[in-house]
Coordinates of C-alpha atoms in Angstrom, one line a residue:
M1472 CA 53.6 86.2 77.5
K1473 CA 54.5 83.7 75.0
Y1474 CA 57.6 81.3 75.5
S1475 CA 60.4 81.3 72.8
L1476 CA 63.6 80.2 72.3
R1477 CA 64.8 83.1 69.9
S1478 CA 67.3 84.3 72.3
S1479 CA 70.7 83.2 73.0
F1480 CA 70.5 83.6 76.5
A1481 CA 66.8 81.5 76.5
R1482 CA 68.7 78.5 74.9
L1483 CA 71.8 78.9 77.0
N1484 CA 69.8 78.7 80.3
L1485 CA 67.2 75.7 78.8
V1486 CA 71.2 74.1 78.1
L1487 CA 72.0 74.6 81.8
F1488 CA 68.9 73.2 83.0
A1489 CA 69.9 69.7 81.0
I1490 CA 73.4 69.4 82.4
V1491 CA 72.0 70.5 86.0
F1492 CA 69.2 67.9 85.6
L1493 CA 71.6 65.3 84.4
L1494 CA 74.2 66.1 87.4
T1495 CA 71.7 65.8 90.0
I1496 CA 70.3 62.2 88.7
V1497 CA 74.2 61.1 88.5
G1498 CA 74.6 62.4 92.2
R1499 CA 71.7 60.4 93.3
I1500 CA 73.2 57.3 91.8
V1501 CA 76.6 57.8 93.5
T1502 CA 75.0 58.6 96.8
I1503 CA 72.9 54.9 96.4
T1504 CA 76.0 53.2 95.5
G1505 CA 78.3 54.5 97.8
A1506 CA 80.8 56.0 95.3
W1507 CA 82.3 58.6 97.4
A1508 CA 83.2 55.8 100.3
F1509 CA 83.9 53.1 97.9
C1510 CA 86.1 54.7 95.7
V1511 CA 88.7 56.3 98.1
G1512 CA 91.3 55.5 95.6
W1513 CA 90.3 57.4 92.7
P1514 CA 91.5 57.0 90.1
V1515 CA 93.5 54.0 90.7
C1516 CA 90.1 52.1 91.6
L1517 CA 88.5 52.8 88.6
P1518 CA 90.0 49.6 86.7
T1519 CA 88.6 47.3 88.9
Q1520 CA 85.8 49.1 90.8
P1521 CA 83.2 50.5 88.1
V1522 CA 81.0 52.3 90.9
G1523 CA 83.9 54.4 90.4
Y1524 CA 82.7 55.5 86.9
W1525 CA 80.0 57.3 88.2
K1526 CA 82.0 59.1 90.6
L1527 CA 84.2 60.3 87.7
L1528 CA 81.0 61.2 85.5
H1529 CA 79.6 63.1 88.5
L1530 CA 83.0 65.2 88.9
V1531 CA 83.1 66.3 85.2
L1532 CA 79.7 66.9 85.4
V1533 CA 80.2 69.2 88.2
G1534 CA 83.0 70.8 86.1
V1535 CA 80.9 71.4 82.7
A1536 CA 77.8 72.9 84.7
S1537 CA 80.0 75.1 86.4
I1538 CA 81.5 76.7 83.5
V1539 CA 77.8 76.8 81.9
M1540 CA 76.7 78.7 85.2
M1541 CA 79.5 80.8 84.9
I1542 CA 78.8 81.6 80.9
V1543 CA 75.1 82.6 82.1
L1544 CA 76.1 84.8 84.4
R1545 CA 78.5 86.6 82.6
K1546 CA 76.0 86.9 79.7
A1547 CA 73.1 88.1 82.3
W1548 CA 75.3 90.8 83.8
R1549 CA 76.4 92.2 80.0
E1550 CA 73.3 92.0 78.5
Q1551 CA 70.6 91.9 80.9
R1552 CA 71.5 94.3 83.3
S1553 CA 68.0 96.4 82.8
Q1554 CA 65.9 93.4 83.4
N1555 CA 64.5 93.9 87.0
L1556 CA 63.5 90.2 87.2
L1557 CA 66.2 88.2 85.0
L1558 CA 69.4 89.5 86.1
P1559 CA 68.7 89.0 90.2
L1560 CA 66.9 85.4 89.5
T1561 CA 70.3 84.4 87.3
T1562 CA 72.7 86.1 90.1
V1563 CA 70.5 84.0 92.7
T1564 CA 70.5 80.9 90.8
G1565 CA 74.4 81.1 90.2
V1566 CA 74.9 81.5 94.0
L1567 CA 72.3 78.4 95.1
F1568 CA 74.4 76.5 92.6
F1569 CA 77.7 77.2 93.6
G1570 CA 76.5 77.5 97.2
Q1571 CA 75.0 74.1 97.4
A1572 CA 78.5 72.8 95.8
F1573 CA 80.2 74.5 98.6
I1574 CA 78.4 73.0 101.2
G1575 CA 78.2 69.8 99.8
A1576 CA 82.3 69.8 100.1
I1577 CA 82.1 70.9 103.4
I1578 CA 79.8 68.1 104.7
V1579 CA 81.9 65.1 103.5
T1580 CA 85.1 66.4 105.3
R1581 CA 82.7 67.4 108.7
A1582 CA 81.0 64.1 109.3
F1583 CA 77.7 65.4 107.9
P1584 CA 76.9 68.1 110.8
L1585 CA 72.9 68.2 110.3
H1586 CA 72.5 71.9 109.7
L1587 CA 74.7 71.6 107.0
V1588 CA 72.8 68.7 105.6
V1589 CA 69.7 70.6 106.1
L1590 CA 71.2 73.6 104.0
H1591 CA 72.7 71.5 101.6
T1592 CA 69.0 70.1 100.7
M1593 CA 67.2 73.6 101.0
S1594 CA 69.6 74.8 98.4
A1595 CA 68.7 72.4 96.4
V1596 CA 65.2 72.5 96.1
A1597 CA 65.8 76.6 95.9
L1598 CA 68.3 76.0 93.2
W1599 CA 65.6 73.6 91.2
I1600 CA 63.1 76.5 91.8
A1601 CA 65.2 79.0 90.6
L1602 CA 66.4 77.5 88.0
G1603 CA 63.2 76.5 86.4
T1604 CA 61.8 79.8 86.8
L1605 CA 65.2 81.3 84.9
V1606 CA 64.0 79.1 82.2
F1607 CA 60.8 80.0 82.0
A1608 CA 61.3 83.9 82.5
S1609 CA 64.5 84.0 79.9
G1610 CA 61.9 82.3 77.3
V1611 CA 59.3 85.6 78.1
L1612 CA 61.6 87.9 78.4
A1613 CA 65.2 87.8 77.1
K1614 CA 66.1 89.4 74.3
D1615 CA 69.4 89.1 72.4
A1616 CA 71.7 92.7 72.7
H1617 CA 72.2 94.1 69.5
E1618 CA 75.4 96.1 71.0
V1619 CA 76.6 95.3 74.4
V1620 CA 77.5 98.8 76.2
K1621 CA 81.1 99.4 76.8
L1622 CA 81.3 100.1 80.5
D1623 CA 84.0 101.8 82.4
F1624 CA 85.5 99.0 84.6
R1625 CA 87.2 101.0 87.6
Q1626 CA 84.2 103.1 87.9
R1627 CA 81.3 100.1 88.4
V1628 CA 84.1 98.7 90.8
K1629 CA 84.0 102.0 92.5
D1630 CA 80.0 102.3 92.4
F1631 CA 79.8 98.8 93.7
F1632 CA 82.1 99.8 96.5
I1633 CA 80.1 102.6 97.2
L1634 CA 76.8 100.7 97.2
S1635 CA 78.4 98.6 100.0
K1636 CA 78.3 101.6 102.3
P1637 CA 82.3 101.0 102.9
L1638 CA 82.0 103.2 106.2
I1639 CA 79.0 101.3 108.2
V1640 CA 80.6 98.2 107.3
A1641 CA 83.8 99.0 108.9
L1642 CA 82.2 100.6 112.0
L1643 CA 79.9 97.2 112.1
L1644 CA 82.9 94.9 112.0
V1645 CA 84.5 97.0 114.9
T1646 CA 81.3 95.7 117.0
T1647 CA 81.3 92.5 115.6
Y1648 CA 85.4 91.6 116.3
S1649 CA 84.4 93.2 119.5
G1650 CA 81.8 90.9 120.6
L1651 CA 84.2 88.0 119.1
V1652 CA 87.1 89.0 121.5
A1653 CA 84.7 89.7 124.6
G1654 CA 83.1 86.2 124.2
S1655 CA 86.6 84.4 123.4
K1656 CA 88.1 86.4 126.4
A1657 CA 91.5 86.3 124.4
W1658 CA 92.3 86.8 120.8
P1659 CA 90.4 84.5 118.7
S1660 CA 92.3 82.8 115.9
A1661 CA 93.0 83.9 112.9
S1662 CA 90.8 81.7 111.0
L1663 CA 88.1 82.4 113.2
T1664 CA 88.5 86.0 112.7
F1665 CA 88.9 85.8 109.0
W1666 CA 85.7 83.9 108.2
T1667 CA 83.5 85.8 111.1
L1668 CA 84.4 89.2 109.4
L1669 CA 84.4 88.3 105.8
G1670 CA 80.7 86.7 107.0
G1671 CA 79.8 89.9 108.4
A1672 CA 81.0 92.4 105.8
L1673 CA 79.4 90.4 103.3
A1674 CA 76.2 90.5 105.0
A1675 CA 76.6 94.6 106.2
A1676 CA 77.2 95.2 102.5
G1677 CA 74.4 93.2 101.0
S1678 CA 71.8 94.5 103.6
S1679 CA 73.5 98.4 102.5
A1680 CA 73.1 97.5 98.8
L1681 CA 69.4 95.9 99.1
N1682 CA 68.5 99.3 101.1
Q1683 CA 69.6 101.6 98.4
Y1684 CA 68.1 99.7 96.0
I1685 CA 64.7 100.2 98.0
D1686 CA 65.1 103.7 98.4
R1687 CA 66.8 105.1 94.8
E1688 CA 63.7 107.0 94.4
L1689 CA 63.8 108.4 98.0
D1690 CA 67.6 109.1 97.5
K1691 CA 67.2 111.3 94.3
N1692 CA 65.4 113.6 96.6
M1693 CA 68.0 114.2 99.1
Q1694 CA 71.2 116.2 98.4
R1695 CA 73.2 113.8 100.7
T1696 CA 72.2 110.8 98.9
A1697 CA 71.2 112.0 95.7
K1698 CA 75.0 111.3 94.0
R1699 CA 74.7 107.3 95.0
P1700 CA 75.3 104.9 92.2
L1701 CA 71.4 104.0 91.7
A1702 CA 70.1 107.3 92.4
D1703 CA 72.6 109.1 90.2
G1704 CA 71.7 105.9 87.4
R1705 CA 75.2 104.5 87.2
L1706 CA 74.1 101.4 87.9
T1707 CA 70.9 99.9 87.0
A1708 CA 68.3 99.1 89.6
A1709 CA 68.5 95.2 88.1
E1710 CA 72.4 95.5 89.2
G1711 CA 71.8 96.6 92.7
L1712 CA 69.1 93.9 93.4
S1713 CA 71.4 91.4 92.0
Y1714 CA 74.3 92.5 93.9
G1715 CA 72.8 93.1 97.3
L1716 CA 71.1 89.6 97.4
A1717 CA 73.9 87.2 96.0
L1718 CA 76.1 89.1 99.0
S1719 CA 73.3 88.7 101.5
L1720 CA 73.0 84.7 100.4
I1721 CA 77.2 84.0 99.9
S1722 CA 77.1 85.8 103.5
Y1723 CA 74.9 83.0 105.3
Y1724 CA 76.8 80.2 103.3
V1725 CA 79.8 81.7 104.6
M1726 CA 79.0 81.7 108.2
A1727 CA 77.1 78.5 108.5
G1728 CA 79.9 76.7 106.5
F1729 CA 82.9 78.0 108.3
V1730 CA 81.9 80.2 111.5
N1731 CA 78.5 78.2 113.3
L1732 CA 75.0 77.7 112.7
L1733 CA 73.7 80.5 115.8
A1734 CA 76.0 82.8 114.1
A1735 CA 74.8 82.5 110.7
L1736 CA 70.9 82.9 111.9
L1737 CA 71.8 85.9 113.7
S1738 CA 73.5 87.4 110.8
L1739 CA 70.2 86.3 108.5
V1740 CA 68.5 88.3 110.9
G1741 CA 69.9 91.0 110.8
I1742 CA 69.6 91.3 107.0
F1743 CA 65.8 90.9 107.2
Y1744 CA 65.6 93.2 110.4
Y1745 CA 67.1 95.9 108.4
V1746 CA 66.1 95.4 104.7
I1747 CA 62.3 94.6 105.6
F1748 CA 61.7 95.5 109.1
Y1749 CA 63.4 99.3 108.9
S1750 CA 63.7 99.8 104.7
V1751 CA 60.3 98.9 103.6
L1752 CA 58.3 98.7 107.2
L1753 CA 59.2 101.7 109.2
K1754 CA 61.4 103.8 107.9
K1755 CA 58.7 106.0 106.0
A1756 CA 56.0 104.7 108.2
T1757 CA 56.8 106.3 111.9
V1758 CA 58.6 108.6 113.8
Q1759 CA 59.9 106.0 116.0
N1760 CA 61.9 104.3 112.6
I1761 CA 65.2 104.9 113.9
V1762 CA 64.3 103.9 117.5
I1763 CA 63.0 100.6 116.3
G1764 CA 65.5 100.2 113.3
G1765 CA 68.5 100.3 115.4
G1766 CA 68.3 96.6 116.6
A1767 CA 69.4 95.5 113.0
G1768 CA 73.2 97.5 113.3
A1769 CA 73.0 96.2 117.5
I1770 CA 72.8 92.5 116.3
P1771 CA 76.8 92.2 114.6
P1772 CA 78.4 92.0 118.5
M1773 CA 76.1 89.4 119.1
V1774 CA 77.5 87.4 116.0
G1775 CA 80.8 88.0 117.3
W1776 CA 79.8 86.6 120.7
A1777 CA 78.0 83.6 119.3
A1778 CA 80.9 83.0 116.7
A1779 CA 83.5 82.7 120.0
T1780 CA 81.3 80.8 122.0
G1781 CA 78.4 79.5 120.1
H1782 CA 75.7 80.6 122.4
L1783 CA 74.2 83.8 123.8
G1784 CA 74.9 84.9 127.2
L1785 CA 74.0 88.3 129.5
A1786 CA 76.9 90.1 128.0
A1787 CA 76.0 89.8 124.5
W1788 CA 72.5 91.1 125.0
I1789 CA 74.0 94.0 126.8
L1790 CA 76.1 94.7 123.6
F1791 CA 73.0 94.4 121.9
A1792 CA 71.3 97.1 124.0
I1793 CA 74.3 99.4 123.8
V1794 CA 74.1 99.6 119.9
F1795 CA 70.6 100.0 120.2
M1796 CA 70.9 102.6 122.7
W1797 CA 73.5 104.6 120.6
T1798 CA 71.7 104.7 117.2
P1799 CA 68.7 106.8 117.7
P1800 CA 70.8 110.5 119.3
H1801 CA 73.6 109.2 116.6
F1802 CA 71.1 109.2 114.0
W1803 CA 68.6 112.2 115.1
A1804 CA 71.8 114.9 115.0
L1805 CA 72.6 113.8 111.4
A1806 CA 68.3 114.0 110.7
I1807 CA 68.9 117.8 112.6
V1808 CA 71.6 118.6 110.1
R1809 CA 70.1 117.2 107.3
M1810 CA 66.3 118.0 108.4
K1811 CA 65.4 119.8 104.9
D1812 CA 66.8 116.7 103.1
Y1813 CA 64.6 114.6 104.9
E1814 CA 61.3 116.5 105.0
K1815 CA 61.8 116.9 101.0
A1816 CA 61.9 113.1 100.7
G1817 CA 58.8 112.7 103.0
V1818 CA 60.8 110.7 105.7
P1819 CA 59.2 111.1 109.2
M1820 CA 62.4 112.2 110.9
M1821 CA 61.8 113.8 114.6
P1822 CA 63.3 117.1 113.7
V1823 CA 60.9 116.9 110.8
V1824 CA 57.7 115.8 112.6
R1825 CA 58.4 117.0 116.0
G1826 CA 60.8 119.8 115.7
E1827 CA 64.2 120.6 116.5
T1828 CA 63.6 121.2 120.1
E1829 CA 61.8 118.1 120.9
T1830 CA 64.8 116.2 119.0
R1831 CA 67.4 117.7 121.1
R1832 CA 66.0 116.8 124.2
H1833 CA 65.6 113.1 122.9
I1834 CA 69.1 113.0 121.8
L1835 CA 70.2 114.3 125.5
V1836 CA 67.4 111.5 127.2
Y1837 CA 69.0 108.8 124.8
T1838 CA 72.5 109.7 126.0
I1839 CA 71.8 109.5 129.1
E1840 CA 70.3 105.7 128.8
L1841 CA 73.1 104.8 126.8
V1842 CA 75.8 105.6 129.6
A1843 CA 73.9 104.0 131.8
V1844 CA 73.4 100.8 129.6
T1845 CA 77.2 100.5 129.3
L1846 CA 78.1 100.4 133.0
L1847 CA 76.0 97.4 133.2
L1848 CA 78.6 95.6 132.1
P1849 CA 80.7 96.2 135.4
I1850 CA 78.2 96.3 137.5
F1851 CA 77.1 92.4 136.6
N1852 CA 81.1 91.3 136.9
L1853 CA 81.3 91.2 132.9
A1854 CA 84.2 93.6 132.6
G1855 CA 87.0 94.8 134.6
T1856 CA 88.5 98.3 135.4
V1857 CA 89.7 99.3 131.9
Y1858 CA 86.5 99.0 130.5
L1859 CA 85.0 100.7 133.3
V1860 CA 87.2 103.8 133.0
S1861 CA 86.5 103.8 129.8
S1862 CA 83.4 103.8 129.8
L1863 CA 83.1 106.8 132.5
V1864 CA 85.4 109.1 130.2
L1865 CA 84.0 108.3 126.8
G1866 CA 80.3 108.5 128.3
G1867 CA 81.5 111.7 130.1
F1868 CA 82.7 113.1 126.7
L1869 CA 79.5 112.2 124.7
L1870 CA 77.3 113.6 127.5
Y1871 CA 79.0 116.6 127.2
A1872 CA 78.3 116.8 123.2
A1873 CA 74.6 115.6 124.0
W1874 CA 74.2 118.6 126.5
R1875 CA 75.5 121.1 124.1
V1876 CA 72.9 119.8 121.6
F1877 CA 70.2 120.1 124.0
K1878 CA 71.3 123.8 125.5
V1879 CA 73.2 125.4 122.2
G1880 CA 71.4 123.9 119.1
G1881 CA 72.2 124.3 115.8
N1882 CA 73.7 122.5 112.7
K1883 CA 77.3 122.9 113.7
V1884 CA 76.8 121.4 117.4
A1885 CA 74.2 118.3 116.0
W1886 CA 77.2 117.7 113.3
T1887 CA 79.7 117.3 115.9
M1888 CA 77.4 115.2 118.1
Y1889 CA 76.8 113.0 115.2
R1890 CA 80.5 112.6 114.8
W1891 CA 81.7 112.4 118.0
S1892 CA 78.9 109.5 118.8
S1893 CA 80.8 107.5 115.6
M1894 CA 84.0 107.9 117.5
Y1895 CA 82.7 106.6 120.5
L1896 CA 80.9 103.5 119.6
A1897 CA 84.2 102.8 117.7
F1898 CA 86.5 103.5 120.9
I1899 CA 84.1 101.9 123.4
F1900 CA 84.1 98.7 121.8
L1901 CA 88.0 98.9 121.6
A1902 CA 87.9 99.3 125.2
L1903 CA 85.9 96.2 125.4
M1904 CA 88.6 94.3 123.5
I1905 CA 91.5 95.5 125.6
D1906 CA 89.8 94.7 128.9
A1907 CA 88.9 91.1 127.8
V1908 CA 92.3 90.3 126.9
V1909 CA 94.5 92.2 129.7

C-alpha cells in the first residue's frame, strides 16, 4: 500500500486535518485563558479585552471546519459509495466532529455535568483517531471519480427508509413511550417525549440498518428479504454500514444530551445486543437465537422508564420480561410460515431444526408464560384495574390463537398468530399507558 495525494478526496481530508488541528490548539488557548467566561459580552469586549480575539478566532475556525467537513461528507457519499472502509470512516468522522461540538455547546449551558464532560473528551479522542485514519486511508484507497453516477433521489430516500425497518421502529417506539408514561405516572412533557422518541427511533433504525448490512448475503436467499435495498443491490454495502453507524452514534448523542445518562447507556446496550450479540453471534449459531436475542427488543420500555425516572425499578424489569417472553412465540409463528426460506438461508430457526410440531408446542408454552408475566404488574400493585382487565382480555385472545396453532397447525393459523401477537403487544402497552394516567 502506497500513500499518495493524487486524489482530490485525499487532499481535502489533509486540509480538514490541518484545520481541525489548528481549531484544537486555539480551543485549548481559549480554555486556558478563560475567554469563554471572560469575554461574555462578545463582540463588545473585543476592542478592550484582547483575550476575546481568541474566542472570535475559535468560532471562525469552527465555522470553517464545519463547512469543510460537510464538503468531505458530500464528496465521500458521491464518489466513494463502494468503498467499504472510506465511506463508513468518513461518515463516523463527521458524526464525531459534529457530536463533539454539540456536546460542547450543551456542557457550557449546563454547568459542566460529568457524564457530558467525559463524553466530550472521549469524542475528541475518537475524532482524532478517526480523522488520522481517514487521512491515511484516503491517501491509499481514494480514487477520483471520472464520472459521478446520477442517482434517483426519491428511490434512495425510499431505500434508506426501508433500511430502517419502519414498522419495527414504530412498535419499539410504542413500548418506549409506554415505559416513559408508566415511569412518569402521567403524560410526560413534550420535550422529554420528543427527545426520548427521537433517540429511540434513531437507535432502532440504526440497529436495523446494521442488521441488514450483516445479513445482506443471507437475505438474498430468502423470498421475504431478497428485495431489501442491500440484498437487491440498490444501495451499496458501504452505504448501509455508514447509515447504520451514523444513526446509532447520533442516537447516543441525542439521548445523552437531552434525556439522561442511564437512558443513553441502555439504548447503546440495545444496539450492541441486537447487532453484535444477536445478528453476528447468535442468529446462525443456535436454535435458541430468538429466545436469547429477544432481549434486544425488550430494552426500549426500560429506556422509556429510565428517561422518566433516571433509575430502573421492578416495574421496568417486568416490562423487559413481557417483551422478552413475547418475542419467541411471535417470531416462531413467522418462522413456521417462512420455514423453507430459513432452511434455504441456513438459519437454524426452531421449525427448521426441531420441526413444526415441536415449534407449535413451544409457541403455546411461551404464550402461557407471557400472559403469566403480564399479570405480575397488578400482583405487585404496580398497575391498576384498567391494565389488569386489559391484560386478561388480550391474554385470552392470544392464548386462543396459540392454542389453535398447537391443535390445528398450518401456515394460515401461524400467520394469524403472528399478526395477533403484533397487535397484542401494542395494545397491552397502550393499556399500561392509560392505566398509568387514569
